[in-house]
Short mmCIF file of N, CA and C in Angstrom, two decimals:
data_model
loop_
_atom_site.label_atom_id
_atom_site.label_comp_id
_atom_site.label_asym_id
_atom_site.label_seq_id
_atom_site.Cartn_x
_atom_site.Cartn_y
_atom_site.Cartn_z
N UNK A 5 -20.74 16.35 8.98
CA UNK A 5 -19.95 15.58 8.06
C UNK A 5 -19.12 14.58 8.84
N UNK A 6 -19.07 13.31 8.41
CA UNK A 6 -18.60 12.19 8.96
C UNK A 6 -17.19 11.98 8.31
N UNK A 7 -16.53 11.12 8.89
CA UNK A 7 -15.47 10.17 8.27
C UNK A 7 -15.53 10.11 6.79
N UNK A 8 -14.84 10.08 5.91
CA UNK A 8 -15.25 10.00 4.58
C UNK A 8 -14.92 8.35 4.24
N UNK A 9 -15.64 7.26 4.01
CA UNK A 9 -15.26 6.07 3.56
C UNK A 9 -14.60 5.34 2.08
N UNK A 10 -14.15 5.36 2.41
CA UNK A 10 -13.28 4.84 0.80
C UNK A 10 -11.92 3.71 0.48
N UNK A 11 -11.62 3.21 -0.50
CA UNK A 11 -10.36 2.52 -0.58
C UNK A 11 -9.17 3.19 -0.31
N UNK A 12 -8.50 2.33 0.86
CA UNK A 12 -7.33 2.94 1.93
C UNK A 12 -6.37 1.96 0.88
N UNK A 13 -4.97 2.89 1.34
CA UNK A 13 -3.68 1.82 0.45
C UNK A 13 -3.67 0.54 1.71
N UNK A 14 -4.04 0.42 3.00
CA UNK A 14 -4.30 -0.61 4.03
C UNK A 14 -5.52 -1.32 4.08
N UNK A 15 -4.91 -2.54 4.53
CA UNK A 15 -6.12 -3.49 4.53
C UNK A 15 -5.95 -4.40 4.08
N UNK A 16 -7.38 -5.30 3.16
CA UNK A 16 -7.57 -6.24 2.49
C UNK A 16 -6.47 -5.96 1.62
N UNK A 17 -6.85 -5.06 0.23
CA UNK A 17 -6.06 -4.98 -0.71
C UNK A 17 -4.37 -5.10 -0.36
N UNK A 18 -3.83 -4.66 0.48
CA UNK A 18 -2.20 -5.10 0.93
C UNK A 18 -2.00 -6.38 1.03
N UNK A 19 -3.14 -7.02 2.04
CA UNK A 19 -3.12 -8.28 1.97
C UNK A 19 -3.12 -9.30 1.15
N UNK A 20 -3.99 -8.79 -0.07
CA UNK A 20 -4.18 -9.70 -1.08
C UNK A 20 -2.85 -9.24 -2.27
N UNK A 21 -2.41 -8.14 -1.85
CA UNK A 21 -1.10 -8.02 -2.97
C UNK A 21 0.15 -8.67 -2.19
N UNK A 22 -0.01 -8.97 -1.05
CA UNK A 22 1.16 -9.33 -0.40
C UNK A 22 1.16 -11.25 -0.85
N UNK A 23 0.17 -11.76 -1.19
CA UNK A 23 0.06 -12.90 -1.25
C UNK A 23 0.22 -13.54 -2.85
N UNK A 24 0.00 -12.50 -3.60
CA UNK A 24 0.09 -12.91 -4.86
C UNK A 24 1.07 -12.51 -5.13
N UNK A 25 1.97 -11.70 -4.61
CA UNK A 25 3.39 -11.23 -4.99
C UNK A 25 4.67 -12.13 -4.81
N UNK A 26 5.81 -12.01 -4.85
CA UNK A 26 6.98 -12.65 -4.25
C UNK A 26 7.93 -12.04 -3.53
N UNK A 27 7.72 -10.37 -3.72
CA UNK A 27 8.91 -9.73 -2.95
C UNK A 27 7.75 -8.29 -2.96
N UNK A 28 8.22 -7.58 -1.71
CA UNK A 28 7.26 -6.50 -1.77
C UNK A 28 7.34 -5.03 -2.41
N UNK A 29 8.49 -5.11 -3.38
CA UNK A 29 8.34 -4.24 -4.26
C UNK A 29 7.75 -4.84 -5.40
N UNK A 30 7.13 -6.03 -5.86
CA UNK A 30 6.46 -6.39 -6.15
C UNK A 30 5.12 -5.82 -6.00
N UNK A 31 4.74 -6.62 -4.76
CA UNK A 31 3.44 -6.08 -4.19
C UNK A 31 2.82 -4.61 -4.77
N UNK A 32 3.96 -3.45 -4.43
CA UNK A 32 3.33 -2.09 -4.48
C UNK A 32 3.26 -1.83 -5.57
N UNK A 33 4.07 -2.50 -6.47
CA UNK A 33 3.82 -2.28 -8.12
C UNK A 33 2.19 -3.17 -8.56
N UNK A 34 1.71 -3.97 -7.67
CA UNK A 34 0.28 -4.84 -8.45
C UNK A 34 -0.54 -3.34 -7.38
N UNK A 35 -0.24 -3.07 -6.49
CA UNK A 35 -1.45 -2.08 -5.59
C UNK A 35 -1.52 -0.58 -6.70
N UNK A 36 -0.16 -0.25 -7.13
CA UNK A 36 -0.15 1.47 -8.28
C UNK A 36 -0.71 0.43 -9.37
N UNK A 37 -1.04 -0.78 -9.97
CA UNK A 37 -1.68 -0.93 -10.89
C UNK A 37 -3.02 -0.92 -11.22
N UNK A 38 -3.91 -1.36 -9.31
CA UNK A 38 -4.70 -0.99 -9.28
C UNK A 38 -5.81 0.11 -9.30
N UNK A 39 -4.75 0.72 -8.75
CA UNK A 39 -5.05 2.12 -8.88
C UNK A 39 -5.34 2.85 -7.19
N UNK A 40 -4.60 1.84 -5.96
CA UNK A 40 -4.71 2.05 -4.74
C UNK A 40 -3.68 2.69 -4.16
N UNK A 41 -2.81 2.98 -4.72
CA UNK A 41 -1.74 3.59 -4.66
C UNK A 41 -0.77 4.30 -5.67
N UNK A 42 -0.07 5.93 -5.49
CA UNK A 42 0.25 6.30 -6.52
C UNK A 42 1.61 5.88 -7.30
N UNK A 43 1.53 6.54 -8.50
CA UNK A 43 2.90 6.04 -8.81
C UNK A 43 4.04 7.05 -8.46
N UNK A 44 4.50 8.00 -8.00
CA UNK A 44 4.78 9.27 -7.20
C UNK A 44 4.96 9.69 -5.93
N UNK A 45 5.64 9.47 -5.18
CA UNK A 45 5.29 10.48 -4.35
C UNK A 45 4.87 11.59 -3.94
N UNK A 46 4.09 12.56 -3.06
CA UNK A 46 4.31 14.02 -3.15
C UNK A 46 5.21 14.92 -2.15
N UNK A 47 5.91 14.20 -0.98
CA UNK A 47 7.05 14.43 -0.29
C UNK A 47 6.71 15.42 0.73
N UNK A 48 4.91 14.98 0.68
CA UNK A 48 4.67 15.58 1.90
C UNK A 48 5.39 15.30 3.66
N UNK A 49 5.39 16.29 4.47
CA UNK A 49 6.05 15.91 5.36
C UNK A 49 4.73 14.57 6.35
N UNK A 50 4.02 14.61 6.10
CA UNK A 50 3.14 13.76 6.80
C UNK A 50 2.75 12.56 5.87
N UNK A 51 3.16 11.75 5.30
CA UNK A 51 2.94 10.92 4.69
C UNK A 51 1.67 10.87 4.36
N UNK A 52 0.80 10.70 3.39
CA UNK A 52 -0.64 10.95 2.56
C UNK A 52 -0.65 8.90 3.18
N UNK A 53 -1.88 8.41 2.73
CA UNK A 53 -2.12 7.27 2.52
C UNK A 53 -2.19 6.38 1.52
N UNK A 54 -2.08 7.20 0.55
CA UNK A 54 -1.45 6.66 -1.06
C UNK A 54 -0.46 6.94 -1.58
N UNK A 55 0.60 6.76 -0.56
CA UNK A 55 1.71 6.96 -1.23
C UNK A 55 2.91 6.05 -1.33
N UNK A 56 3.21 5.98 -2.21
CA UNK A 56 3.95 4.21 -2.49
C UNK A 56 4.86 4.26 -1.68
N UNK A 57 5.73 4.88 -0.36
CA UNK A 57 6.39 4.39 0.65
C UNK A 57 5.66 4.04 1.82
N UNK A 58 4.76 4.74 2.06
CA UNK A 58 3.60 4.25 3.63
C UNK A 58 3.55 2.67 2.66
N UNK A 59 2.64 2.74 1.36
CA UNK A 59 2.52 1.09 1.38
C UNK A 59 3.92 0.09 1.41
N UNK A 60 5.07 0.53 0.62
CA UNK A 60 5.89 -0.18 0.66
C UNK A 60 6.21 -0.81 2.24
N UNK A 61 6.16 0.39 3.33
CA UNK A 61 6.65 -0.21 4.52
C UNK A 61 5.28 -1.40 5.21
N UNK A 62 3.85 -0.64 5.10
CA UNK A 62 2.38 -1.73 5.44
C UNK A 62 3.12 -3.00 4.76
N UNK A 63 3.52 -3.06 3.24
CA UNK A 63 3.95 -4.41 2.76
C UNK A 63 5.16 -5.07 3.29
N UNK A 64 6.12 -4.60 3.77
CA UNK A 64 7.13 -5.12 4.35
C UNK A 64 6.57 -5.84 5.85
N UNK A 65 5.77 -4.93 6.74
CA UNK A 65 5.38 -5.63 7.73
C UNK A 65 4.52 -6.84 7.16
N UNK A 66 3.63 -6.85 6.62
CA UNK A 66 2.97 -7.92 6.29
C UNK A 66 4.00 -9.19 5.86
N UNK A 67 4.80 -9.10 5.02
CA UNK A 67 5.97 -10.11 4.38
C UNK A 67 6.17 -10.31 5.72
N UNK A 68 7.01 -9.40 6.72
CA UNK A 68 7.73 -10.01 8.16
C UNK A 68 6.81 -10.79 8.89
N UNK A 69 5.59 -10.23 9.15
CA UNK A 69 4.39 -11.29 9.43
C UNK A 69 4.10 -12.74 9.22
N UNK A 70 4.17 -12.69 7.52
CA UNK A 70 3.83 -13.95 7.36
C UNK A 70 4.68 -14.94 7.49
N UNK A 71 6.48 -14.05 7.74
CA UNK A 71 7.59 -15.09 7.49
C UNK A 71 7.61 -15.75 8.97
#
């Protein structure tokens, strides 16, 4: 059994919510609409990859990026 491949809350999709957005709580609200991220946390101690603070911070770097 390999890697399992699938839609990550990273990547393209951050990218493309970071660009159509204006502020990046923005952003993570168009990514939980997509359905790439949850609306919830689960307060695991290891942060999951769909969880709307890992993206909130991926989106903040990206905003600092582009500024």
């Amino acid at each position: 059994m390999g890697k399992k491949s699938g839609n990550k809350s990273g990547g393209k999709a951050v990218a493309k919510a970071v660009t159509s957005a204006s502020s990046p709580a923005e952003a993570v609200r168009l990514l939980i609409g997509k359905g790439k991220v949850k609306k919830k946390c689960c307060r695991s101690k290891s942060r999951c990859k769909k969880c709307p603070l890992t993206a909130l911070k991926q989106v903040k770097a990206e905003f600092a990026k582009a500024a």
